[in-house]
Structures are given as structure tokens and as C-alpha cells.
Amino acid sequence: TTAIVCLWLHVILDGLDGPLARDQQCESPRGSFTDSFCDQIVVSVVTIMLMISPPRISVVAGSLYLVVYTGVLAIAMVRNS
């Protein structure tokens, strides 16, 4: 439950930070990288928590998801740089 609440809080805050940065005209490549990095941390922590806490998801499925998500994020960051 805590992981899901934290995930929803992250989604809400993540949805606000980009538009706020653009509105205040302070967007930057560094901010974009930091946002992506923080997204990766949140997704990783939530996935790990779901693997070790009830209701559990498969460790293999969770690990595969983290590897694929990290790879997709890395490719997107390289493409956008």
C-alpha cells in the first residue's frame, strides 16, 4: 500500500514539475536529466517493494521490467541529447 501511495504521489508531482519549469522558463537539459533519473529511482524502488511485499509480483518479472525500463530510458536519453 505504501509503495502504491508513493507511486501516485510521484505521478502527481512529476506531472507538475515539467509544466511548472516551462511556465517559469527555467527548463534545462540538466533538469530533464534529473527528472528522468528521479523517475528511474521511483520506478525501481516501487518495483522492488512490490517484489518483496505482499501482494508480491514475480521476482523474475519485476527484474525483467526494471532491465527493460532502464534500457528504454537510456535509449531515449541518448536520442534526445
CSV table of C-alpha atoms in Angstrom, one decimal:
chain,number,residue,atom,x,y,z
A,1,THR,CA,0.0,0.0,0.0
A,2,THR,CA,2.8,2.4,0.9
A,3,ALA,CA,4.5,1.7,-2.5
A,4,ILE,CA,1.3,2.4,-4.4
A,5,VAL,CA,0.7,5.7,-2.4
A,6,CYS,CA,4.2,6.8,-3.1
A,7,LEU,CA,3.8,5.9,-6.8
A,8,TRP,CA,0.7,8.0,-7.1
A,9,LEU,CA,2.4,10.9,-5.2
A,10,HIS,CA,5.3,10.7,-7.7
A,11,VAL,CA,2.9,10.7,-10.7
A,12,ILE,CA,1.2,13.8,-9.4
A,13,LEU,CA,4.4,15.7,-8.6
A,14,ASP,CA,6.1,14.5,-11.8
A,15,GLY,CA,3.1,15.8,-13.8
A,16,LEU,CA,3.5,19.2,-12.3
A,17,ASP,CA,7.3,19.8,-12.4
A,18,GLY,CA,7.7,19.9,-16.2
A,19,PRO,CA,4.8,22.4,-16.9
A,20,LEU,CA,6.0,24.5,-13.9
A,21,ALA,CA,9.5,24.7,-15.3
A,22,ARG,CA,8.2,25.6,-18.8
A,23,ASP,CA,5.9,28.2,-17.3
A,24,GLN,CA,8.7,29.8,-15.3
A,25,GLN,CA,11.0,29.5,-18.3
A,26,CYS,CA,13.7,27.7,-16.4
A,27,GLU,CA,13.7,24.3,-18.2
A,28,SER,CA,17.2,22.9,-19.0
A,29,PRO,CA,18.8,19.7,-20.2
A,30,ARG,CA,20.2,19.2,-16.6
A,31,GLY,CA,16.6,19.5,-15.2
A,32,SER,CA,15.4,17.0,-17.8
A,33,PHE,CA,18.2,14.5,-16.9
A,34,THR,CA,17.4,15.0,-13.1
A,35,ASP,CA,13.7,14.4,-13.8
A,36,SER,CA,14.4,11.2,-15.8
A,37,PHE,CA,16.9,10.0,-13.1
A,38,CYS,CA,14.4,10.5,-10.3
A,39,ASP,CA,11.7,8.7,-12.3
A,40,GLN,CA,14.0,5.7,-12.6
A,41,ILE,CA,14.7,5.7,-8.9
A,42,VAL,CA,11.0,5.8,-8.1
A,43,VAL,CA,10.0,3.1,-10.6
A,44,SER,CA,12.9,0.9,-9.3
A,45,VAL,CA,12.0,1.3,-5.6
A,46,VAL,CA,8.3,0.7,-6.2
A,47,THR,CA,9.0,-2.4,-8.3
A,48,ILE,CA,11.4,-3.8,-5.7
A,49,MET,CA,8.9,-3.1,-2.9
A,50,LEU,CA,6.2,-4.9,-5.0
A,51,MET,CA,8.6,-7.9,-5.4
A,52,ILE,CA,9.3,-8.2,-1.6
A,53,SER,CA,6.0,-7.1,0.0
A,54,PRO,CA,2.5,-8.7,-0.3
A,55,PRO,CA,0.8,-8.8,-2.8
A,56,ARG,CA,4.0,-10.0,-4.4
A,57,ILE,CA,4.9,-9.9,-8.0
A,58,SER,CA,7.3,-12.4,-9.6
A,59,VAL,CA,10.9,-11.5,-8.9
A,60,VAL,CA,11.8,-12.6,-12.5
A,61,ALA,CA,9.0,-10.4,-14.0
A,62,GLY,CA,10.0,-7.4,-11.8
A,63,SER,CA,13.6,-7.8,-12.6
A,64,LEU,CA,12.9,-8.1,-16.3
A,65,TYR,CA,10.7,-5.0,-16.2
A,66,LEU,CA,13.5,-3.0,-14.5
A,67,VAL,CA,16.1,-4.0,-17.1
A,68,VAL,CA,13.8,-3.2,-20.0
A,69,TYR,CA,12.6,0.1,-18.5
A,70,THR,CA,16.2,1.2,-17.8
A,71,GLY,CA,17.2,0.3,-21.3
A,72,VAL,CA,14.3,2.2,-22.9
A,73,LEU,CA,15.1,5.2,-20.7
A,74,ALA,CA,18.8,5.1,-21.6
A,75,ILE,CA,18.0,4.9,-25.3
A,76,ALA,CA,15.5,7.8,-25.0
A,77,MET,CA,18.1,10.0,-23.2
A,78,VAL,CA,20.8,9.3,-25.8
A,79,ARG,CA,18.4,10.0,-28.6
A,80,ASN,CA,17.2,13.3,-27.1
A,81,SER,CA,20.7,14.5,-26.2
